[in-house]
Short mmCIF file of C-alpha atoms and ligand atoms in Angstrom, two decimals:
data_model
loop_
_atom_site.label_atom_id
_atom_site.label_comp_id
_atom_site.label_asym_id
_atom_site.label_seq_id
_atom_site.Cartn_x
_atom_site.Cartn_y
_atom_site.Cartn_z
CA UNK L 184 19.74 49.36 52.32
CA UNK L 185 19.87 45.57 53.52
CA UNK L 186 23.04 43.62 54.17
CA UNK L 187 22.49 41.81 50.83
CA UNK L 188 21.81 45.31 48.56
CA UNK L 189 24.68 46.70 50.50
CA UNK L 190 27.33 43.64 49.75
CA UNK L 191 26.26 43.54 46.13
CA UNK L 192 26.74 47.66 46.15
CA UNK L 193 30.79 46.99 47.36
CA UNK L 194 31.27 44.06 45.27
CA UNK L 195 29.55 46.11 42.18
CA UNK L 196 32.08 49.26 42.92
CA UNK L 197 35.32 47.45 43.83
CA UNK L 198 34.97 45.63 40.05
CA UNK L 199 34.12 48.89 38.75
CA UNK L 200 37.40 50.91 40.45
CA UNK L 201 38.98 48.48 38.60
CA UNK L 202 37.85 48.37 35.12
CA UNK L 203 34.67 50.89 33.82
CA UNK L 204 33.90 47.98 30.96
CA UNK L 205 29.93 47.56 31.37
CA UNK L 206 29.09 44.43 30.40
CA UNK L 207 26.47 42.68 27.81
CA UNK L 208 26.20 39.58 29.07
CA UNK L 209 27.20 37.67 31.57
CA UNK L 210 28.64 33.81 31.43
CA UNK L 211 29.18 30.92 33.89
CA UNK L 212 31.88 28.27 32.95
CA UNK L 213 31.59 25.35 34.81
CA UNK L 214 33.31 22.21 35.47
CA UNK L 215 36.30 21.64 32.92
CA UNK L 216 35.03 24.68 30.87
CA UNK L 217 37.15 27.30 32.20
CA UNK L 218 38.91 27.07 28.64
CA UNK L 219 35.95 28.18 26.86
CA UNK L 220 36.86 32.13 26.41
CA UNK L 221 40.29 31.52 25.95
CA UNK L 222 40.35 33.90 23.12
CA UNK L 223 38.71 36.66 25.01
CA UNK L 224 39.94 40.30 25.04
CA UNK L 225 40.40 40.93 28.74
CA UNK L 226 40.34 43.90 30.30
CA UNK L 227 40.36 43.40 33.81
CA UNK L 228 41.23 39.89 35.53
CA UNK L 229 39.91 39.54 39.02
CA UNK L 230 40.80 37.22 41.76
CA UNK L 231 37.56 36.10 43.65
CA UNK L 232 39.66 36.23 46.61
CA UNK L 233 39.71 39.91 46.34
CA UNK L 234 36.31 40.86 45.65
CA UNK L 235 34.36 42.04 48.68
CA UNK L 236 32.21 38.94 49.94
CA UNK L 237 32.94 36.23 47.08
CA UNK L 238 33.65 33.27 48.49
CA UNK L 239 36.98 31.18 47.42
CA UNK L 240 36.30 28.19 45.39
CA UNK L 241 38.79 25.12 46.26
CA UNK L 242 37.28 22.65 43.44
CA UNK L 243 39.72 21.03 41.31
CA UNK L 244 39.33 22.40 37.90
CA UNK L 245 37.48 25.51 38.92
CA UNK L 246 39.90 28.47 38.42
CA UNK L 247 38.27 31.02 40.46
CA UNK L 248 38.37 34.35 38.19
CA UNK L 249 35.92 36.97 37.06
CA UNK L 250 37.24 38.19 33.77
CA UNK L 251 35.82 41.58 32.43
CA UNK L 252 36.48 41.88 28.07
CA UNK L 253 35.19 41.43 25.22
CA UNK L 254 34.34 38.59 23.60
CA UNK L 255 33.71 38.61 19.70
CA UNK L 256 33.11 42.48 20.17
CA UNK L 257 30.42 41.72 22.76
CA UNK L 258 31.44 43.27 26.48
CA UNK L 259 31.21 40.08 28.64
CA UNK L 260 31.52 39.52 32.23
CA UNK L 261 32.79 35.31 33.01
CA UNK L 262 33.04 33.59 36.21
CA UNK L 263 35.77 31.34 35.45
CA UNK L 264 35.14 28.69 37.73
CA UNK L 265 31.72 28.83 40.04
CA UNK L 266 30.67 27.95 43.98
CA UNK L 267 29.05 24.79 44.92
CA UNK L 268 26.64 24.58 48.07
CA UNK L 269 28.59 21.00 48.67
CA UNK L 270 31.65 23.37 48.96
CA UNK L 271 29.71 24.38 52.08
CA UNK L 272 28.71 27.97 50.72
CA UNK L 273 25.33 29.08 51.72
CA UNK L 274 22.77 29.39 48.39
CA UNK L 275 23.26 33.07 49.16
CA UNK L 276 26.90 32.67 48.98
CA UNK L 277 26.40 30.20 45.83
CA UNK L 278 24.09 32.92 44.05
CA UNK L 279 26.02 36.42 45.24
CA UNK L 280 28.16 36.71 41.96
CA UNK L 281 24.98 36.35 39.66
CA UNK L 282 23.61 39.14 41.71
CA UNK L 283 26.91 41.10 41.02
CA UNK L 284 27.07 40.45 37.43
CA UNK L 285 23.41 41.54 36.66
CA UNK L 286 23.76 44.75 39.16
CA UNK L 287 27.15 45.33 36.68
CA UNK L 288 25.05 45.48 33.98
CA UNK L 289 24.67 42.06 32.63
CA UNK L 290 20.97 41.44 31.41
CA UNK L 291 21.78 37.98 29.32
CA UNK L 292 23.46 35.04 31.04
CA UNK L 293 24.75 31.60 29.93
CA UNK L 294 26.14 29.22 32.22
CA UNK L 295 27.45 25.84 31.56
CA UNK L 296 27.52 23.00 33.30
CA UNK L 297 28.98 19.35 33.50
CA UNK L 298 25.84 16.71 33.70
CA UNK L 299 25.17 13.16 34.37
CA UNK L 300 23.00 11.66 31.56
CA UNK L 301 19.56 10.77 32.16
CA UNK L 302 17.81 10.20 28.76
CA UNK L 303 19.39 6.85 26.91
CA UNK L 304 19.54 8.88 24.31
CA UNK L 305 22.25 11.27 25.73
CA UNK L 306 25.88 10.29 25.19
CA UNK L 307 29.37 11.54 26.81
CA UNK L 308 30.26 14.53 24.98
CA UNK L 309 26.45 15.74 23.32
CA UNK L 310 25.34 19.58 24.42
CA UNK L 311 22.55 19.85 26.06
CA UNK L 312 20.75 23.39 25.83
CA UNK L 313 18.53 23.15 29.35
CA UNK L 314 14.68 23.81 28.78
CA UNK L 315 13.70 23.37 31.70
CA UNK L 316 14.43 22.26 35.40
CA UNK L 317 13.35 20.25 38.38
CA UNK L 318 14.95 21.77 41.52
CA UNK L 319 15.68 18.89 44.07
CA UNK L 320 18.13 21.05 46.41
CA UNK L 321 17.17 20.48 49.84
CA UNK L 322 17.73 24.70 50.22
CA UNK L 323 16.50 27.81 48.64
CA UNK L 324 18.45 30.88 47.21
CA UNK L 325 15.41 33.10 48.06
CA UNK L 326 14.13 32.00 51.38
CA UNK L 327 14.41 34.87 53.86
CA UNK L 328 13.26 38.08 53.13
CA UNK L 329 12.72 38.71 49.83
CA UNK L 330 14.82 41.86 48.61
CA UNK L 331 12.04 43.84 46.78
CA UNK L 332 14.71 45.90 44.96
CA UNK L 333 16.09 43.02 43.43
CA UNK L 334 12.94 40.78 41.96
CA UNK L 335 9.32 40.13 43.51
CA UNK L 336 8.70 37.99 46.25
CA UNK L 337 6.77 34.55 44.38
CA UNK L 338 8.70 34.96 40.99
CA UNK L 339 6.76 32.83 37.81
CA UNK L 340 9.14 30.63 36.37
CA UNK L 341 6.80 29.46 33.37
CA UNK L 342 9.67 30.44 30.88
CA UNK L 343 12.48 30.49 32.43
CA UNK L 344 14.79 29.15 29.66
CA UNK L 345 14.85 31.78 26.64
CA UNK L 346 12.90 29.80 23.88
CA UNK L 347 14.21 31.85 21.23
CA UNK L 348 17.77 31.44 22.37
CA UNK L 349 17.37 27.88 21.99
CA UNK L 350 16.36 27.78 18.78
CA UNK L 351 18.86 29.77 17.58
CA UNK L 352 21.67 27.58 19.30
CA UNK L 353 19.96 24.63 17.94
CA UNK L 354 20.17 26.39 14.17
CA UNK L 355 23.76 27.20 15.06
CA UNK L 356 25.20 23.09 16.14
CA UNK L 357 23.03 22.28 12.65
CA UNK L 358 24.95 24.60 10.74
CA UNK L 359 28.08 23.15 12.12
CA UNK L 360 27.47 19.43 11.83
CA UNK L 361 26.89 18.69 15.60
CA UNK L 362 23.34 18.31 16.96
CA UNK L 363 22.18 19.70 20.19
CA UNK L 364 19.66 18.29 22.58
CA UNK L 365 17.56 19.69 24.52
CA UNK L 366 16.03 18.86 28.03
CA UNK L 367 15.11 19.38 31.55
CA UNK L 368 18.08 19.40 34.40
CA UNK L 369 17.07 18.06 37.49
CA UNK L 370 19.28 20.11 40.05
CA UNK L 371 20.99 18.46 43.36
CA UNK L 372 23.12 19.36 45.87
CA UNK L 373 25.80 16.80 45.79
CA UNK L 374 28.71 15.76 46.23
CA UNK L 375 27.60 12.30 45.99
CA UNK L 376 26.77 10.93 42.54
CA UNK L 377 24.12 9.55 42.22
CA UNK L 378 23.21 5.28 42.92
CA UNK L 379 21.63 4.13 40.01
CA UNK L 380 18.10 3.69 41.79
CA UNK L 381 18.35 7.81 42.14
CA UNK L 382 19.24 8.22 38.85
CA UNK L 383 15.90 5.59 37.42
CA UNK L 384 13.86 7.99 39.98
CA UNK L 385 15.15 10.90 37.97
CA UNK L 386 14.46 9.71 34.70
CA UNK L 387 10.81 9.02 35.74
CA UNK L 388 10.19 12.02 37.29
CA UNK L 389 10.92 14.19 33.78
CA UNK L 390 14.62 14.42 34.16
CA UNK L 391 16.99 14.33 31.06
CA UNK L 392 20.28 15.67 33.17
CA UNK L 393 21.37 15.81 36.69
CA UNK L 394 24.19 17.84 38.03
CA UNK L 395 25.06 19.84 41.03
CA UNK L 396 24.98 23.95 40.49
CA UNK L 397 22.91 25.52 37.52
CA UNK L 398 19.42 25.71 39.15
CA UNK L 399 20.29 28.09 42.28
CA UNK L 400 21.89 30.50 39.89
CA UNK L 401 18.88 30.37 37.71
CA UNK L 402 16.37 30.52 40.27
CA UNK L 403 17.95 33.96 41.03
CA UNK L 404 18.59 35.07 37.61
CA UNK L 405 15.13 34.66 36.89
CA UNK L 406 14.08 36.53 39.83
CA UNK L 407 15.91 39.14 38.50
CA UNK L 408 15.10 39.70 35.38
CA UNK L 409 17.70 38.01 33.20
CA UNK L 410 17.51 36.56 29.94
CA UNK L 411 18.80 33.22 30.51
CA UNK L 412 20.67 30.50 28.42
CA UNK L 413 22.06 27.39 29.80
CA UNK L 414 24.20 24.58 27.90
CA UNK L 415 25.40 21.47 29.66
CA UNK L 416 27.79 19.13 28.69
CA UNK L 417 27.36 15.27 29.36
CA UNK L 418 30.36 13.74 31.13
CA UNK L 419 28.43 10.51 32.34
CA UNK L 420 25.30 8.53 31.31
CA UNK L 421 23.15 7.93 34.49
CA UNK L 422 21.76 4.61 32.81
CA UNK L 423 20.15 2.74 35.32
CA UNK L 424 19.97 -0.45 33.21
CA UNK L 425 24.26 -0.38 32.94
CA UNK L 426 25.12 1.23 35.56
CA UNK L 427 28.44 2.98 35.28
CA UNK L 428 30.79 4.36 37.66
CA UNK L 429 31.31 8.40 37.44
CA UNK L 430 34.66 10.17 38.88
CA UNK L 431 35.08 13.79 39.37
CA UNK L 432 38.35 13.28 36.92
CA UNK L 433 36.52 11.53 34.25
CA UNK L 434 33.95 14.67 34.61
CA UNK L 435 36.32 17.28 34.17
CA UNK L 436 37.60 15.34 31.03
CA UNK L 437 34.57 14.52 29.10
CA UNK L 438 33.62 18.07 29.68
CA UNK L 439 37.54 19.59 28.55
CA UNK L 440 36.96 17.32 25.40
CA UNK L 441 33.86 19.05 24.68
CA UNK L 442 35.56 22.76 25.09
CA UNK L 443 35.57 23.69 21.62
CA UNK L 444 32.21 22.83 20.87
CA UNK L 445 30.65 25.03 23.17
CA UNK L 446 32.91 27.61 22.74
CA UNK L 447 31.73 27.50 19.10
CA UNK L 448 28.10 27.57 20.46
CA UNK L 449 28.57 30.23 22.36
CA UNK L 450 30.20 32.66 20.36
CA UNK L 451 28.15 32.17 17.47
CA UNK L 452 24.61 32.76 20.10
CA UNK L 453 26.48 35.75 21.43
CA UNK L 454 26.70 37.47 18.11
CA UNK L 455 22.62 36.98 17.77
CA UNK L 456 21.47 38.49 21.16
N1 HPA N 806 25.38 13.52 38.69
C1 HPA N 806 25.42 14.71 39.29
N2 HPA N 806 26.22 15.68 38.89
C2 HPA N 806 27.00 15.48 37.83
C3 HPA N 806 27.00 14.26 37.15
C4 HPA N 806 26.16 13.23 37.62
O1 HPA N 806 26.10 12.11 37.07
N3 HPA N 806 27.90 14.36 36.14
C5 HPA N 806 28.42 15.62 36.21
N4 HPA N 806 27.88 16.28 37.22
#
């Protein structure tokens, strides 16, 4: 067994000793979204601090939990709160609890995510369900040897983003008065934001959304196997003709403000997988 099979194995059986829930699906709340599954059933609450080899996340307005329930009678695993590489995690580190969740039993993720705005036709507060990605970390979640176990070495990433799961989100913000767009998330490492020449480059390079997690966690969801949603909430417009300043606190707002709209989202798409 390799060091990485072998951490996943401890991690996978401490959370087990503590609860035998199996879940569904798995879910990744992001910046200011911690609040999303407020209403969940919980049946085990778990520090990341005391699973074998998470690492601690210090981020303002990432709690730093794995909660184990159920969630509109679906068993869910959530990572309350996420790691960063610009928290100075490896992408190994970064991607480890994605690993854990699947190997739990999770075949379906959704994560969330806070975004900068690239399209002009994006504004604060619109969902964005991601379609597709351009992945300009500087770093790779699967260089090294590749664990064979776990996914194939040169994984296809044609259709990465669940089409169907899309559509059905999009059916379910109709039916609730609230559209939601769809694009392509360029991924970076941060923590800078970006100057407003980077964000123009963006825009003409495909992008629709830039923020600083999502793609590493997808990269290795896809490699193994998972069914994959992702929904990102615009905190800032990245318009390089008005360029506008962008805080971490205004982030963590826009993003808190748009809470019970993708809780709603969510739910609702959990019901239909
Ligand atoms: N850029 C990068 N990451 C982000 C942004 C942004 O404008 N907004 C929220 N996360």
């Amino acid at each position: 067994m390799s060091e990485l099979t072998n951490q996943i194995k401890e991690a996978v059986d401490f959370i087990r000793s503590k609860t035998k829930l199996k879940p569904e699906v798995a879910l990744v709340l992001g910046s200011g979204l911690g609040e999303t599954v407020s209403d969940i059933l919980v049946d085990q609450e778990i520090d990341y601090a005391s699973i074998p080899h998470f690492p601690v996340s210090t981020v303002i307005g990432h709690s730093g939990k794995l909660l184990l329930g159920s969630w509109n009678n679906k068993r869910v695993v959530v990572m309350q709160g996420r790691f960063h590489y610009y928290e100075g995690y490896s992408l190994q580190q970064v991607t480890f609890p994605i690993r854990v969740m699947k190997k739990l039993g999770a075949e379906t993720i959704f994560i969330t995510n806070a975004s900068g705005g690239l399209n002009p036709d994006f504004k604060v507060g619109d969902l964005v369900a991601i379609n597709d990605h351009i992945n300009l970390n500087s770093d790779h979640p699967l260089r090294g040897k590749n664990e064979d176990e776990l996914g194939t070495r040169f994984p296809d990433q044609h259709s990465v983003y669940d089409r169907a799961m899309i559509e059905k989100a999009k059916t379910i913000a109709e039916n609730n008065n609230f559209k939601l767009q769809t694009g392509v998330y360029v991924g970076v490492t941060g923590p800078t934001f970006e100057t407003p020449a980077e964000y123009k480059y963006m825009r003409i390079i495909g992008g629709d959304a830039v923020g600083m997690s999502t793609v590493p966690e997808v990269i290795v969801a896809n490699h193994m196997g998972m069914k994959i949603f992702c929904v990102s909430v615009i905190t800032d417009e990245g318009n390089p003709v008005v360029p506008q300043k962008v805080s971490h606190v205004d982030v963590v707002k826009a993003a808190k403000e748009a809470g019970p709209k993708m809780t709603l989202l969510l739910r609702e798409l959990l019901q239909l997988i």
